[in-house]
């Protein structure tokens, strides 16, 4: 497993790469990819850090596992490659954007253009076995991604964190809420959205309002 991340992240994360847990994690992931079908493709494991530089970072969206279906995961949480059918959570994200900022539902489910604007699309576990949700949890990824969130909280200011669902909301303990903005809601999955915990949260317009209030460019969702 090659750690391909944007140069701007290396200063802030270099210490993590030399810790024993990360060495064990790398060995685990390499073995998994040799012996099982895993996602995302190995070259895209760190895509969230390749497409969003630390310097441009202004929004963090926290997911859990990568998609575990064939050809879905592309290293960005909730995102899929261009030609892939949109998963249910992504459909609900796009529906909320339609309602919130009146932007037409897109053909592509690839969210790379969000990342390029400074949106870190961070799964807390960066790899998964095919068709086995949660199969790479508790192997070290959470330690790494917690360190990422902590580093962002300490070294940046005015970041908008979007915490969707119970799992993501637990990460608030890593965030200095006096320095940063935190928006929470239910998860966009149908189970949560259909119970009224997702639609109407207006997180996309609220995020842009907070960014513009801080003199930053809004995100073109």
PDB file of C-alpha atoms in Angstrom:
ATOM      1  CA  UNK A   1       0.000   0.000   0.000  1.00  0.00           C
ATOM      2  CA  UNK A   2       1.553   3.261  -1.121  1.00  0.00           C
ATOM      3  CA  UNK A   3       0.644   6.334   0.899  1.00  0.00           C
ATOM      4  CA  UNK A   4      -0.185   8.745  -1.916  1.00  0.00           C
ATOM      5  CA  UNK A   5      -1.245  12.030  -0.358  1.00  0.00           C
ATOM      6  CA  UNK A   6      -0.959  15.651  -1.411  1.00  0.00           C
ATOM      7  CA  UNK A   7       2.365  17.158  -0.343  1.00  0.00           C
ATOM      8  CA  UNK A   8       0.584  19.676   1.898  1.00  0.00           C
ATOM      9  CA  UNK A   9      -0.622  16.866   4.210  1.00  0.00           C
ATOM     10  CA  UNK A  10       2.751  15.236   4.752  1.00  0.00           C
ATOM     11  CA  UNK A  11       4.039  17.809   7.248  1.00  0.00           C
ATOM     12  CA  UNK A  12       0.971  17.310   9.422  1.00  0.00           C
ATOM     13  CA  UNK A  13       0.686  13.516   9.198  1.00  0.00           C
ATOM     14  CA  UNK A  14       4.298  12.359   8.876  1.00  0.00           C
ATOM     15  CA  UNK A  15       4.513  11.328  12.536  1.00  0.00           C
ATOM     16  CA  UNK A  16       1.580   8.935  12.097  1.00  0.00           C
ATOM     17  CA  UNK A  17       3.323   7.038   9.292  1.00  0.00           C
ATOM     18  CA  UNK A  18       6.219   6.078  11.570  1.00  0.00           C
ATOM     19  CA  UNK A  19       4.086   4.763  14.452  1.00  0.00           C
ATOM     20  CA  UNK A  20       3.846   0.992  15.072  1.00  0.00           C
ATOM     21  CA  UNK A  21       0.062   0.892  14.530  1.00  0.00           C
ATOM     22  CA  UNK A  22       0.457   2.335  11.042  1.00  0.00           C
ATOM     23  CA  UNK A  23       3.096  -0.246  10.096  1.00  0.00           C
ATOM     24  CA  UNK A  24       0.719  -2.993  11.253  1.00  0.00           C
ATOM     25  CA  UNK A  25      -2.129  -1.377   9.314  1.00  0.00           C
ATOM     26  CA  UNK A  26      -0.075  -1.233   6.108  1.00  0.00           C
ATOM     27  CA  UNK A  27       0.867  -4.904   6.462  1.00  0.00           C
ATOM     28  CA  UNK A  28      -2.782  -5.854   7.087  1.00  0.00           C
ATOM     29  CA  UNK A  29      -4.037  -3.894   4.065  1.00  0.00           C
ATOM     30  CA  UNK A  30      -1.361  -5.302   1.748  1.00  0.00           C
ATOM     31  CA  UNK A  31      -2.275  -8.853   2.756  1.00  0.00           C
ATOM     32  CA  UNK A  32      -5.995  -8.183   2.342  1.00  0.00           C
ATOM     33  CA  UNK A  33      -5.532  -6.779  -1.165  1.00  0.00           C
ATOM     34  CA  UNK A  34      -3.366  -9.768  -2.142  1.00  0.00           C
ATOM     35  CA  UNK A  35      -5.767 -12.388  -0.794  1.00  0.00           C
ATOM     36  CA  UNK A  36      -9.244 -10.825  -1.198  1.00  0.00           C
ATOM     37  CA  UNK A  37     -11.079  -8.429  -3.441  1.00  0.00           C
ATOM     38  CA  UNK A  38     -11.010  -5.082  -1.650  1.00  0.00           C
ATOM     39  CA  UNK A  39     -12.142  -1.534  -2.333  1.00  0.00           C
ATOM     40  CA  UNK A  40     -11.371   1.141  -3.299  1.00  0.00           C
ATOM     41  CA  UNK A  41      -8.684   0.282  -5.879  1.00  0.00           C
ATOM     42  CA  UNK A  42      -5.322   0.404  -4.142  1.00  0.00           C
ATOM     43  CA  UNK A  43      -4.219   3.557  -5.962  1.00  0.00           C
ATOM     44  CA  UNK A  44      -7.323   5.382  -4.658  1.00  0.00           C
ATOM     45  CA  UNK A  45      -7.107   4.485  -0.954  1.00  0.00           C
ATOM     46  CA  UNK A  46      -5.831   7.965  -0.088  1.00  0.00           C
ATOM     47  CA  UNK A  47      -7.760   9.819  -2.792  1.00  0.00           C
ATOM     48  CA  UNK A  48      -9.406  12.117  -0.221  1.00  0.00           C
ATOM     49  CA  UNK A  49      -5.952  13.501   0.592  1.00  0.00           C
ATOM     50  CA  UNK A  50      -4.808  13.654  -3.025  1.00  0.00           C
ATOM     51  CA  UNK A  51      -7.723  15.712  -4.301  1.00  0.00           C
ATOM     52  CA  UNK A  52      -8.098  18.067  -1.311  1.00  0.00           C
ATOM     53  CA  UNK A  53      -4.976  19.854  -0.113  1.00  0.00           C
ATOM     54  CA  UNK A  54      -4.503  20.780   3.541  1.00  0.00           C
ATOM     55  CA  UNK A  55      -3.985  24.406   2.557  1.00  0.00           C
ATOM     56  CA  UNK A  56      -7.291  24.711   0.654  1.00  0.00           C
ATOM     57  CA  UNK A  57      -9.292  22.686   3.180  1.00  0.00           C
ATOM     58  CA  UNK A  58     -12.466  24.423   4.379  1.00  0.00           C
ATOM     59  CA  UNK A  59     -15.117  21.682   4.804  1.00  0.00           C
ATOM     60  CA  UNK A  60     -14.905  18.146   6.239  1.00  0.00           C
ATOM     61  CA  UNK A  61     -17.561  15.500   5.583  1.00  0.00           C
ATOM     62  CA  UNK A  62     -17.110  12.328   7.623  1.00  0.00           C
ATOM     63  CA  UNK A  63     -18.258   8.927   6.378  1.00  0.00           C
ATOM     64  CA  UNK A  64     -17.655   5.456   7.778  1.00  0.00           C
ATOM     65  CA  UNK A  65     -16.732   2.622   5.358  1.00  0.00           C
ATOM     66  CA  UNK A  66     -16.066   2.823   1.628  1.00  0.00           C
ATOM     67  CA  UNK A  67     -18.815   1.344  -0.543  1.00  0.00           C
ATOM     68  CA  UNK A  68     -18.250  -2.413  -0.742  1.00  0.00           C
ATOM     69  CA  UNK A  69     -19.994  -3.107  -4.057  1.00  0.00           C
ATOM     70  CA  UNK A  70     -18.166  -3.744  -7.323  1.00  0.00           C
ATOM     71  CA  UNK A  71     -16.606  -0.588  -8.868  1.00  0.00           C
ATOM     72  CA  UNK A  72     -18.352   1.779  -6.441  1.00  0.00           C
ATOM     73  CA  UNK A  73     -15.738   3.181  -4.044  1.00  0.00           C
ATOM     74  CA  UNK A  74     -13.315   5.790  -5.359  1.00  0.00           C
ATOM     75  CA  UNK A  75     -11.623   6.862  -2.128  1.00  0.00           C
ATOM     76  CA  UNK A  76     -13.962   9.779  -1.352  1.00  0.00           C
ATOM     77  CA  UNK A  77     -16.793   9.216   1.124  1.00  0.00           C
ATOM     78  CA  UNK A  78     -20.259   8.994  -0.469  1.00  0.00           C
ATOM     79  CA  UNK A  79     -18.701   9.364  -3.951  1.00  0.00           C
ATOM     80  CA  UNK A  80     -18.694   6.863  -6.847  1.00  0.00           C
ATOM     81  CA  UNK A  81     -17.046   6.786 -10.250  1.00  0.00           C
ATOM     82  CA  UNK A  82     -18.758   8.542 -13.158  1.00  0.00           C
ATOM     83  CA  UNK A  83     -20.595   5.626 -14.743  1.00  0.00           C
ATOM     84  CA  UNK A  84     -21.653   3.920 -11.496  1.00  0.00           C
ATOM     85  CA  UNK A  85     -25.287   3.860 -10.368  1.00  0.00           C
ATOM     86  CA  UNK A  86     -25.814   6.215  -7.449  1.00  0.00           C
ATOM     87  CA  UNK A  87     -26.109   4.420  -4.076  1.00  0.00           C
ATOM     88  CA  UNK A  88     -29.115   5.297  -1.891  1.00  0.00           C
ATOM     89  CA  UNK A  89     -27.216   7.630   0.472  1.00  0.00           C
ATOM     90  CA  UNK A  90     -25.784   9.601  -2.431  1.00  0.00           C
ATOM     91  CA  UNK A  91     -29.229   9.849  -4.027  1.00  0.00           C
ATOM     92  CA  UNK A  92     -30.542  11.419  -0.825  1.00  0.00           C
ATOM     93  CA  UNK A  93     -27.589  13.813  -0.665  1.00  0.00           C
ATOM     94  CA  UNK A  94     -28.357  15.003  -4.177  1.00  0.00           C
ATOM     95  CA  UNK A  95     -32.075  15.275  -3.396  1.00  0.00           C
ATOM     96  CA  UNK A  96     -31.314  17.485  -0.387  1.00  0.00           C
ATOM     97  CA  UNK A  97     -29.065  19.669  -2.550  1.00  0.00           C
ATOM     98  CA  UNK A  98     -31.952  19.960  -5.045  1.00  0.00           C
ATOM     99  CA  UNK A  99     -34.317  21.099  -2.301  1.00  0.00           C
ATOM    100  CA  UNK A 100     -31.806  23.262  -0.459  1.00  0.00           C
ATOM    101  CA  UNK A 101     -30.056  25.251  -3.193  1.00  0.00           C
ATOM    102  CA  UNK A 102     -32.249  24.409  -6.213  1.00  0.00           C
ATOM    103  CA  UNK A 103     -29.431  22.722  -8.131  1.00  0.00           C
ATOM    104  CA  UNK A 104     -30.522  20.077 -10.628  1.00  0.00           C
ATOM    105  CA  UNK A 105     -29.854  16.434  -9.780  1.00  0.00           C
ATOM    106  CA  UNK A 106     -26.488  15.532 -11.432  1.00  0.00           C
ATOM    107  CA  UNK A 107     -25.750  12.655 -13.794  1.00  0.00           C
ATOM    108  CA  UNK A 108     -22.400  11.834 -12.200  1.00  0.00           C
ATOM    109  CA  UNK A 109     -21.943  10.631  -8.635  1.00  0.00           C
ATOM    110  CA  UNK A 110     -18.246  11.521  -8.661  1.00  0.00           C
ATOM    111  CA  UNK A 111     -17.616  14.153  -5.965  1.00  0.00           C
ATOM    112  CA  UNK A 112     -14.014  14.882  -6.943  1.00  0.00           C
ATOM    113  CA  UNK A 113     -15.042  18.443  -7.877  1.00  0.00           C
ATOM    114  CA  UNK A 114     -16.093  18.986  -4.241  1.00  0.00           C
ATOM    115  CA  UNK A 115     -12.685  17.800  -3.038  1.00  0.00           C
ATOM    116  CA  UNK A 116     -10.907  20.110  -5.475  1.00  0.00           C
ATOM    117  CA  UNK A 117     -12.693  23.051  -3.841  1.00  0.00           C
ATOM    118  CA  UNK A 118     -11.474  22.169  -0.357  1.00  0.00           C
ATOM    119  CA  UNK A 119     -13.995  19.575   0.837  1.00  0.00           C
ATOM    120  CA  UNK A 120     -12.299  16.644   2.581  1.00  0.00           C
ATOM    121  CA  UNK A 121     -14.488  13.587   1.968  1.00  0.00           C
ATOM    122  CA  UNK A 122     -13.116  11.399   4.743  1.00  0.00           C
ATOM    123  CA  UNK A 123     -14.176   7.853   5.498  1.00  0.00           C
ATOM    124  CA  UNK A 124     -12.983   6.865   8.968  1.00  0.00           C
ATOM    125  CA  UNK A 125     -12.014   3.455   7.551  1.00  0.00           C
ATOM    126  CA  UNK A 126     -10.328   3.787   4.165  1.00  0.00           C
ATOM    127  CA  UNK A 127     -10.605   0.200   2.900  1.00  0.00           C
ATOM    128  CA  UNK A 128     -13.079  -2.697   2.945  1.00  0.00           C
ATOM    129  CA  UNK A 129     -13.462  -6.252   1.617  1.00  0.00           C
ATOM    130  CA  UNK A 130     -15.912  -6.692  -1.231  1.00  0.00           C
ATOM    131  CA  UNK A 131     -19.473  -7.211   0.038  1.00  0.00           C
ATOM    132  CA  UNK A 132     -18.377  -7.192   3.702  1.00  0.00           C
ATOM    133  CA  UNK A 133     -19.267  -3.905   5.351  1.00  0.00           C
ATOM    134  CA  UNK A 134     -17.062  -3.086   8.328  1.00  0.00           C
ATOM    135  CA  UNK A 135     -14.536  -5.797   7.515  1.00  0.00           C
ATOM    136  CA  UNK A 136     -11.526  -3.463   7.891  1.00  0.00           C
ATOM    137  CA  UNK A 137     -12.734  -1.666  11.002  1.00  0.00           C
ATOM    138  CA  UNK A 138     -10.622  -1.753  14.182  1.00  0.00           C
ATOM    139  CA  UNK A 139      -7.422  -2.488  12.277  1.00  0.00           C
ATOM    140  CA  UNK A 140      -5.840   0.946  12.711  1.00  0.00           C
ATOM    141  CA  UNK A 141      -7.664   3.128  10.211  1.00  0.00           C
ATOM    142  CA  UNK A 142      -9.726   4.832  12.908  1.00  0.00           C
ATOM    143  CA  UNK A 143      -6.561   5.757  14.810  1.00  0.00           C
ATOM    144  CA  UNK A 144      -5.187   7.364  11.664  1.00  0.00           C
ATOM    145  CA  UNK A 145      -8.342   9.234  10.668  1.00  0.00           C
ATOM    146  CA  UNK A 146      -8.904  10.421  14.259  1.00  0.00           C
ATOM    147  CA  UNK A 147      -5.386  11.872  14.082  1.00  0.00           C
ATOM    148  CA  UNK A 148      -6.346  13.594  10.822  1.00  0.00           C
ATOM    149  CA  UNK A 149      -9.442  15.194  12.381  1.00  0.00           C
ATOM    150  CA  UNK A 150      -7.485  16.218  15.486  1.00  0.00           C
ATOM    151  CA  UNK A 151      -4.728  17.779  13.377  1.00  0.00           C
ATOM    152  CA  UNK A 152      -7.257  19.749  11.327  1.00  0.00           C
ATOM    153  CA  UNK A 153      -8.956  20.965  14.496  1.00  0.00           C
ATOM    154  CA  UNK A 154      -5.683  22.119  16.059  1.00  0.00           C
ATOM    155  CA  UNK A 155      -3.996  23.648  13.024  1.00  0.00           C
ATOM    156  CA  UNK A 156      -6.871  25.202  11.057  1.00  0.00           C
ATOM    157  CA  UNK A 157      -9.620  27.689  11.924  1.00  0.00           C
ATOM    158  CA  UNK A 158     -13.186  28.146  10.725  1.00  0.00           C
ATOM    159  CA  UNK A 159     -13.541  24.680   9.167  1.00  0.00           C
ATOM    160  CA  UNK A 160     -17.128  23.513   8.616  1.00  0.00           C
ATOM    161  CA  UNK A 161     -17.517  19.926   9.837  1.00  0.00           C
ATOM    162  CA  UNK A 162     -20.590  18.032   8.593  1.00  0.00           C
ATOM    163  CA  UNK A 163     -21.410  15.127  10.902  1.00  0.00           C
ATOM    164  CA  UNK A 164     -24.176  12.952   9.490  1.00  0.00           C
ATOM    165  CA  UNK A 165     -25.501  10.096  11.633  1.00  0.00           C
ATOM    166  CA  UNK A 166     -24.593   8.725  15.039  1.00  0.00           C
ATOM    167  CA  UNK A 167     -21.165   7.405  14.057  1.00  0.00           C
ATOM    168  CA  UNK A 168     -19.964  10.715  12.614  1.00  0.00           C
ATOM    169  CA  UNK A 169     -21.422  12.712  15.506  1.00  0.00           C
ATOM    170  CA  UNK A 170     -19.105  10.876  17.912  1.00  0.00           C
ATOM    171  CA  UNK A 171     -16.170  12.617  16.237  1.00  0.00           C
ATOM    172  CA  UNK A 172     -17.232  15.944  17.736  1.00  0.00           C
ATOM    173  CA  UNK A 173     -15.034  15.100  20.721  1.00  0.00           C
ATOM    174  CA  UNK A 174     -12.003  15.590  18.444  1.00  0.00           C
ATOM    175  CA  UNK A 175     -13.110  19.027  17.238  1.00  0.00           C
ATOM    176  CA  UNK A 176     -12.567  22.375  18.968  1.00  0.00           C
ATOM    177  CA  UNK A 177     -16.066  23.794  18.576  1.00  0.00           C
ATOM    178  CA  UNK A 178     -14.872  27.251  19.639  1.00  0.00           C
ATOM    179  CA  UNK A 179     -12.656  27.471  16.544  1.00  0.00           C
ATOM    180  CA  UNK A 180     -14.772  25.559  14.054  1.00  0.00           C
ATOM    181  CA  UNK A 181     -18.373  25.180  12.852  1.00  0.00           C
ATOM    182  CA  UNK A 182     -20.132  21.830  13.360  1.00  0.00           C
ATOM    183  CA  UNK A 183     -23.394  20.952  11.600  1.00  0.00           C
ATOM    184  CA  UNK A 184     -25.103  17.695  12.561  1.00  0.00           C
ATOM    185  CA  UNK A 185     -28.073  15.745  11.230  1.00  0.00           C
ATOM    186  CA  UNK A 186     -29.287  12.222  10.614  1.00  0.00           C
ATOM    187  CA  UNK A 187     -27.492  10.082   8.045  1.00  0.00           C
ATOM    188  CA  UNK A 188     -28.562  10.332   4.390  1.00  0.00           C
ATOM    189  CA  UNK A 189     -29.189   6.560   4.235  1.00  0.00           C
ATOM    190  CA  UNK A 190     -32.828   5.658   3.521  1.00  0.00           C
ATOM    191  CA  UNK A 191     -33.290   4.214   7.015  1.00  0.00           C
ATOM    192  CA  UNK A 192     -32.563   7.593   8.582  1.00  0.00           C
ATOM    193  CA  UNK A 193     -33.770   9.874   5.789  1.00  0.00           C
ATOM    194  CA  UNK A 194     -37.189   8.220   5.550  1.00  0.00           C
ATOM    195  CA  UNK A 195     -37.721   8.813   9.265  1.00  0.00           C
ATOM    196  CA  UNK A 196     -37.260  12.552   8.817  1.00  0.00           C
ATOM    197  CA  UNK A 197     -33.701  12.857  10.145  1.00  0.00           C
ATOM    198  CA  UNK A 198     -32.004  13.961   6.906  1.00  0.00           C
ATOM    199  CA  UNK A 199     -34.170  15.968   4.522  1.00  0.00           C
ATOM    200  CA  UNK A 200     -34.463  19.645   5.286  1.00  0.00           C
ATOM    201  CA  UNK A 201     -31.165  19.969   7.163  1.00  0.00           C
ATOM    202  CA  UNK A 202     -30.048  22.607   4.611  1.00  0.00           C
ATOM    203  CA  UNK A 203     -26.423  21.780   5.311  1.00  0.00           C
ATOM    204  CA  UNK A 204     -25.284  22.847   1.863  1.00  0.00           C
ATOM    205  CA  UNK A 205     -26.661  26.382   2.005  1.00  0.00           C
ATOM    206  CA  UNK A 206     -25.659  26.686   5.673  1.00  0.00           C
ATOM    207  CA  UNK A 207     -22.097  25.616   4.851  1.00  0.00           C
ATOM    208  CA  UNK A 208     -21.834  28.214   2.115  1.00  0.00           C
ATOM    209  CA  UNK A 209     -23.246  30.900   4.389  1.00  0.00           C
ATOM    210  CA  UNK A 210     -20.602  30.107   7.013  1.00  0.00           C
ATOM    211  CA  UNK A 211     -17.824  30.106   4.409  1.00  0.00           C
ATOM    212  CA  UNK A 212     -18.916  33.416   2.914  1.00  0.00           C
ATOM    213  CA  UNK A 213     -19.236  34.933   6.392  1.00  0.00           C
ATOM    214  CA  UNK A 214     -15.563  34.015   6.877  1.00  0.00           C
ATOM    215  CA  UNK A 215     -14.624  35.589   3.543  1.00  0.00           C
ATOM    216  CA  UNK A 216     -14.203  32.273   1.724  1.00  0.00           C
ATOM    217  CA  UNK A 217     -15.552  31.132  -1.606  1.00  0.00           C
ATOM    218  CA  UNK A 218     -18.732  29.028  -1.325  1.00  0.00           C
ATOM    219  CA  UNK A 219     -18.657  25.431  -2.542  1.00  0.00           C
ATOM    220  CA  UNK A 220     -20.226  24.727  -5.919  1.00  0.00           C
ATOM    221  CA  UNK A 221     -22.120  21.653  -4.836  1.00  0.00           C
TER     222      UNK A 221
END
